[in-house]
mmCIF file of C-alpha atoms and ligand atoms in Angstrom:
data_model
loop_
_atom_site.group_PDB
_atom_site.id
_atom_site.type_symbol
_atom_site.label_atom_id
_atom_site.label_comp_id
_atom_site.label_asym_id
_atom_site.label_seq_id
_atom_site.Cartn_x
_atom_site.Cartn_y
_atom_site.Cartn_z
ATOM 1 C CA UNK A 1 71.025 -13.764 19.645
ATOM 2 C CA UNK A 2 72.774 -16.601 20.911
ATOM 3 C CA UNK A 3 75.862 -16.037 21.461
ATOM 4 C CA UNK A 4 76.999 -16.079 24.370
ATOM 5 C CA UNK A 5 79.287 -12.742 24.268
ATOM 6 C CA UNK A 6 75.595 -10.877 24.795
ATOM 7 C CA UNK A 7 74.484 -12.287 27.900
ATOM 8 C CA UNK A 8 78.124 -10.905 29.688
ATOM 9 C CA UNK A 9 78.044 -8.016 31.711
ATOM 10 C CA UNK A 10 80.206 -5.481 29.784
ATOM 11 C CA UNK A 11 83.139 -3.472 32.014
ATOM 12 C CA UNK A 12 84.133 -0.081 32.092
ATOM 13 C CA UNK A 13 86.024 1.784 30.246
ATOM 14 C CA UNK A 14 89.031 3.465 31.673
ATOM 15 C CA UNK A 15 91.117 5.025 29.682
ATOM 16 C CA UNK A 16 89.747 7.858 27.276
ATOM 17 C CA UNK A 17 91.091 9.201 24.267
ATOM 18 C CA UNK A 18 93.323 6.321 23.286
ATOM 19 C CA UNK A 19 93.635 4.499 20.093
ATOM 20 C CA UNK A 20 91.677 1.444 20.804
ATOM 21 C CA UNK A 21 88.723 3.273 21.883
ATOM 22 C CA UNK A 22 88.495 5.845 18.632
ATOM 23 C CA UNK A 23 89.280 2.159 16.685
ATOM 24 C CA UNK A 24 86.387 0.999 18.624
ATOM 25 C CA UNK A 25 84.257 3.647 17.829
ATOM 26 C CA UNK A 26 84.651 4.050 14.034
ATOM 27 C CA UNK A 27 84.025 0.080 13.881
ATOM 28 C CA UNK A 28 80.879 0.353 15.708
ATOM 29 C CA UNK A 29 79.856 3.491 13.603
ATOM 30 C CA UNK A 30 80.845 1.662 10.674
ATOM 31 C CA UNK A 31 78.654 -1.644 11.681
ATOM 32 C CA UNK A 32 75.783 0.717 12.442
ATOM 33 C CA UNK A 33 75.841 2.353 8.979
ATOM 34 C CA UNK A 34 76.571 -0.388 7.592
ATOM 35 C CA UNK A 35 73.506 -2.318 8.884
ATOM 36 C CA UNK A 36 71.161 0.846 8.799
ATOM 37 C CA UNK A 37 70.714 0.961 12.642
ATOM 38 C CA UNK A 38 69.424 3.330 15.311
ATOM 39 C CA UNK A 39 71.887 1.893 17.865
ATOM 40 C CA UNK A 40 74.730 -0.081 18.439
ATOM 41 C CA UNK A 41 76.410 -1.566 21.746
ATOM 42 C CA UNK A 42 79.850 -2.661 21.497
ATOM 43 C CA UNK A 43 78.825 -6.223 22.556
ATOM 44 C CA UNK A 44 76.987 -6.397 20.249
ATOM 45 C CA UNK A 45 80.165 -6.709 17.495
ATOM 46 C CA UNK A 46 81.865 -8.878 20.557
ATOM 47 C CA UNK A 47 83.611 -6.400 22.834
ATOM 48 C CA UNK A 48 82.461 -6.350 26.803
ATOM 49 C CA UNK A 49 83.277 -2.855 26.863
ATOM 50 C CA UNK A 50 80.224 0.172 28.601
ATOM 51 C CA UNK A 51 80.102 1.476 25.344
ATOM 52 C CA UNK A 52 76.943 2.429 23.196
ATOM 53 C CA UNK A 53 76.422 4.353 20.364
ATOM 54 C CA UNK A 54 72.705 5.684 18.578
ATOM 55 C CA UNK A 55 71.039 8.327 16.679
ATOM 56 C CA UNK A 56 68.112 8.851 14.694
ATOM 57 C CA UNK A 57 67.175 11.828 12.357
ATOM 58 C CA UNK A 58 64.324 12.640 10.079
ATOM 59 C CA UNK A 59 63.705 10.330 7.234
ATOM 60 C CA UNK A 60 60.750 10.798 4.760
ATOM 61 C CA UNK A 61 60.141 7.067 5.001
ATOM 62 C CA UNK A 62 59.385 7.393 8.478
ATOM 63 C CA UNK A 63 58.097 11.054 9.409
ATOM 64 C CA UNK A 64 56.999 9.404 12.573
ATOM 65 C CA UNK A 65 60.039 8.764 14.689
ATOM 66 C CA UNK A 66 61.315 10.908 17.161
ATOM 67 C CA UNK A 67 64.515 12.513 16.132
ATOM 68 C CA UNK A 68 67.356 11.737 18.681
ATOM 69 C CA UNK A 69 70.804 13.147 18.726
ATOM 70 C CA UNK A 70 73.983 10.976 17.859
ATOM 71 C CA UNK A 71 75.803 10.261 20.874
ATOM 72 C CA UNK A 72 78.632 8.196 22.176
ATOM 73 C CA UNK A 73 78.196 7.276 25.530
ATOM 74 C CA UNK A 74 80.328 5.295 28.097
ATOM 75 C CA UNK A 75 80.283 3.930 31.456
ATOM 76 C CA UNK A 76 76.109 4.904 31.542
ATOM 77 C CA UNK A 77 74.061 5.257 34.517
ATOM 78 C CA UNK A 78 70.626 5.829 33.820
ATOM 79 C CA UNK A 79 67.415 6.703 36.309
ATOM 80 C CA UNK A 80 63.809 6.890 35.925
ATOM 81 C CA UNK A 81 62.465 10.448 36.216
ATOM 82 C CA UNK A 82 58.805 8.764 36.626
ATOM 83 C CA UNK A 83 57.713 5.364 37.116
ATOM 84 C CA UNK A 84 55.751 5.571 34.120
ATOM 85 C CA UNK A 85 56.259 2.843 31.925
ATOM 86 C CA UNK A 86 55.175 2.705 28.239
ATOM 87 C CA UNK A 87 55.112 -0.536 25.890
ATOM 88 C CA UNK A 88 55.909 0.064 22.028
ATOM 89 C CA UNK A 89 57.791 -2.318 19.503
ATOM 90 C CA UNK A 90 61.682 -2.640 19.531
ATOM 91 C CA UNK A 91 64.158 -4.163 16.793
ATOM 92 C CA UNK A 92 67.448 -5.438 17.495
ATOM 93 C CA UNK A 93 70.442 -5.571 15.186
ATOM 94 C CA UNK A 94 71.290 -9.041 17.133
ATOM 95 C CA UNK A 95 67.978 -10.015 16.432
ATOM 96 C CA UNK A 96 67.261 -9.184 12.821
ATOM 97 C CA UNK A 97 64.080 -9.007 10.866
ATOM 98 C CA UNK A 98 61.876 -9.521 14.519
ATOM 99 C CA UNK A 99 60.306 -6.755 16.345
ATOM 100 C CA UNK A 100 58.311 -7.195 20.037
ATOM 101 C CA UNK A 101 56.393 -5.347 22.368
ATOM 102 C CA UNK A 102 58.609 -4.042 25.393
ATOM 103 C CA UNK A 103 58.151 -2.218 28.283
ATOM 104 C CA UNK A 104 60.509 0.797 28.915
ATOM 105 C CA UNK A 105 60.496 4.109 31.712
ATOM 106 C CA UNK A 106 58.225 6.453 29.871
ATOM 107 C CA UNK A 107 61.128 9.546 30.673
ATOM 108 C CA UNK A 108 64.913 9.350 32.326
ATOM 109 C CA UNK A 109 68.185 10.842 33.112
ATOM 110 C CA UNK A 110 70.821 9.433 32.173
ATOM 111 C CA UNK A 111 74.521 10.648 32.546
ATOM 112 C CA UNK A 112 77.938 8.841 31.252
ATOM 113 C CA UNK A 113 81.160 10.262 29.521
ATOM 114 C CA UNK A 114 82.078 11.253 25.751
ATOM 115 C CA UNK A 115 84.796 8.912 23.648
ATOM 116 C CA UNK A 116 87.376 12.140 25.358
ATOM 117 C CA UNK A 117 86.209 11.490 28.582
ATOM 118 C CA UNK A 118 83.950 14.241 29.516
ATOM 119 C CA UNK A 119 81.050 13.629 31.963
ATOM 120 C CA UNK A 120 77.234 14.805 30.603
ATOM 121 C CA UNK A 121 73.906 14.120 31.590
ATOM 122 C CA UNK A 122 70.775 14.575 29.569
ATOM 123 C CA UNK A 123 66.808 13.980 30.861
ATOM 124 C CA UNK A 124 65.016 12.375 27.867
ATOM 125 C CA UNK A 125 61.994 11.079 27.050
ATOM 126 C CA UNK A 126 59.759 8.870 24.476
ATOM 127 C CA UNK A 127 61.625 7.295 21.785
ATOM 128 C CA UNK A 128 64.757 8.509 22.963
ATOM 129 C CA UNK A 129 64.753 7.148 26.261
ATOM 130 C CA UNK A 130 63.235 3.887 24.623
ATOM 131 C CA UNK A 131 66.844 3.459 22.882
ATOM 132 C CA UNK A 132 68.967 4.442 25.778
ATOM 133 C CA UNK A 133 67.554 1.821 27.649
ATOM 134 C CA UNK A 134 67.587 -0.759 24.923
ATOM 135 C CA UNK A 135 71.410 -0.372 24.495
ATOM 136 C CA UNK A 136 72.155 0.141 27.876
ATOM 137 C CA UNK A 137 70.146 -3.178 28.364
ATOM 138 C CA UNK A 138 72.987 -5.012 25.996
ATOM 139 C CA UNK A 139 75.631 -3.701 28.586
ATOM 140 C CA UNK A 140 74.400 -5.940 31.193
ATOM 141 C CA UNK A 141 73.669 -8.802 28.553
ATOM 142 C CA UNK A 142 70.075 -8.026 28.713
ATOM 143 C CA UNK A 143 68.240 -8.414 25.191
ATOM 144 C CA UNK A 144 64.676 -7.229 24.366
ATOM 145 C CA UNK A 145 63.138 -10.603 24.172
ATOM 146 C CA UNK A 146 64.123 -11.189 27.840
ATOM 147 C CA UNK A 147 61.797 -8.107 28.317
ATOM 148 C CA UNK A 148 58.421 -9.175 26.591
ATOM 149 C CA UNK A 149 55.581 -9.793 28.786
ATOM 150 C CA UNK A 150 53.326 -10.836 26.214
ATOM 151 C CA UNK A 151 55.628 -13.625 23.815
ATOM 152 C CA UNK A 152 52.190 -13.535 21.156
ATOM 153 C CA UNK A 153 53.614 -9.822 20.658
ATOM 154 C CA UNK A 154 56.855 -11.323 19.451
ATOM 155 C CA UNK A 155 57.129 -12.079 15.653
ATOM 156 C CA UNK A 156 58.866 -11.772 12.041
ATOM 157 C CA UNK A 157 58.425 -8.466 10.601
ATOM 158 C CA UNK A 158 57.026 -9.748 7.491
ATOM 159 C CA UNK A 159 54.281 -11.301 9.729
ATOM 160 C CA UNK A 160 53.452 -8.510 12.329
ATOM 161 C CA UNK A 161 53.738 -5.848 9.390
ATOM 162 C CA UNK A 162 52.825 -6.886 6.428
ATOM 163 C CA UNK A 163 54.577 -4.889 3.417
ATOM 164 C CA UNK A 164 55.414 -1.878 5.591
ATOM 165 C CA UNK A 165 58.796 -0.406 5.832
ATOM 166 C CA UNK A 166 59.393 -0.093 9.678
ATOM 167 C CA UNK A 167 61.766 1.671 11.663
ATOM 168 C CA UNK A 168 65.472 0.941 12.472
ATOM 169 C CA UNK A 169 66.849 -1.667 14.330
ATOM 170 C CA UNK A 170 68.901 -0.968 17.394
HETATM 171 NI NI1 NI B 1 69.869 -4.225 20.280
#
């Protein structure tokens, strides 16, 4: 956070299926592993491309979470399905070790293309949706901060959660 590279708007991709963008891909898969995250947006390691990448799946350490299929996705529009919103706590790889309270559409569609260039749409909902939006939100140099209404639900993890092992960063 700070850097000025995450408050650009990102552009389209448009060319599929090249080099660079299966380079860009492993790098961001890599970073994600590498940093244990739910989510990663490819400003996030400094390109201003429409690219995000996320996934979560079952860990004992967290039987909570909402599983959520890995998925590249490019070039995303998304769209409320419901102007439900819900608030919950978010992470942020670009914002390590914090977590705050952020409002998010409860349930959306949200449609965008594959690393090979094929269109797909998906209606989600809960925690999925919650990290769509979060990474989409880094495409239009939008971080989670920006979103809190309430800054006194804004902290250090070691504060807010004492001694608990929380959930992934995105
Ligand atoms: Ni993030």
């Amino acid at each position: 956070m700070g850097d000025e590279r995450l408050l650009r708007r990102a552009v389209p991709v448009e060319s599929f299926g090249t080099p660079e963008l299966a380079a860009l891909l492993a790098d961001m898969r890599d970073t994600m592993a590498h940093l244990d995250g739910a989510g990663l947006a490819a400003p996030q390691i400094g390109i201003g491309l429409r690219v995000v990448i996320f996934g979560v799946h079952a860990n004992p350490r967290y039987p909570e979470v909402e599983e959520v299929p890995d998925t590249v996705l490019i070039n995303p529009e998304l769209a409320p399905l419901s102007e439900e919103i819900e608030e919950s706590w978010e992470g942020c790889l670009s914002v390590p070790g914090m977590r705050g309270w952020v409002p998010r559409w409860t349930r959306l569609k949200y449609a965008g293309f594959d690393e090979h260039g094929r269109r797909f749409e998906r209606s989600v909902a809960g925690f999925h949706a919650r990290v769509v939006q979060h990474e989409c939100d880094h495409l239009d140099g939008i971080l989670y901060p920006m979103r809190i209404r309430d800054l006194a639900k804004f902290g250090f993890n070691d504060a807010l959660f004492p001694g608990q092992d929380l959930p992934r960063e995105e």
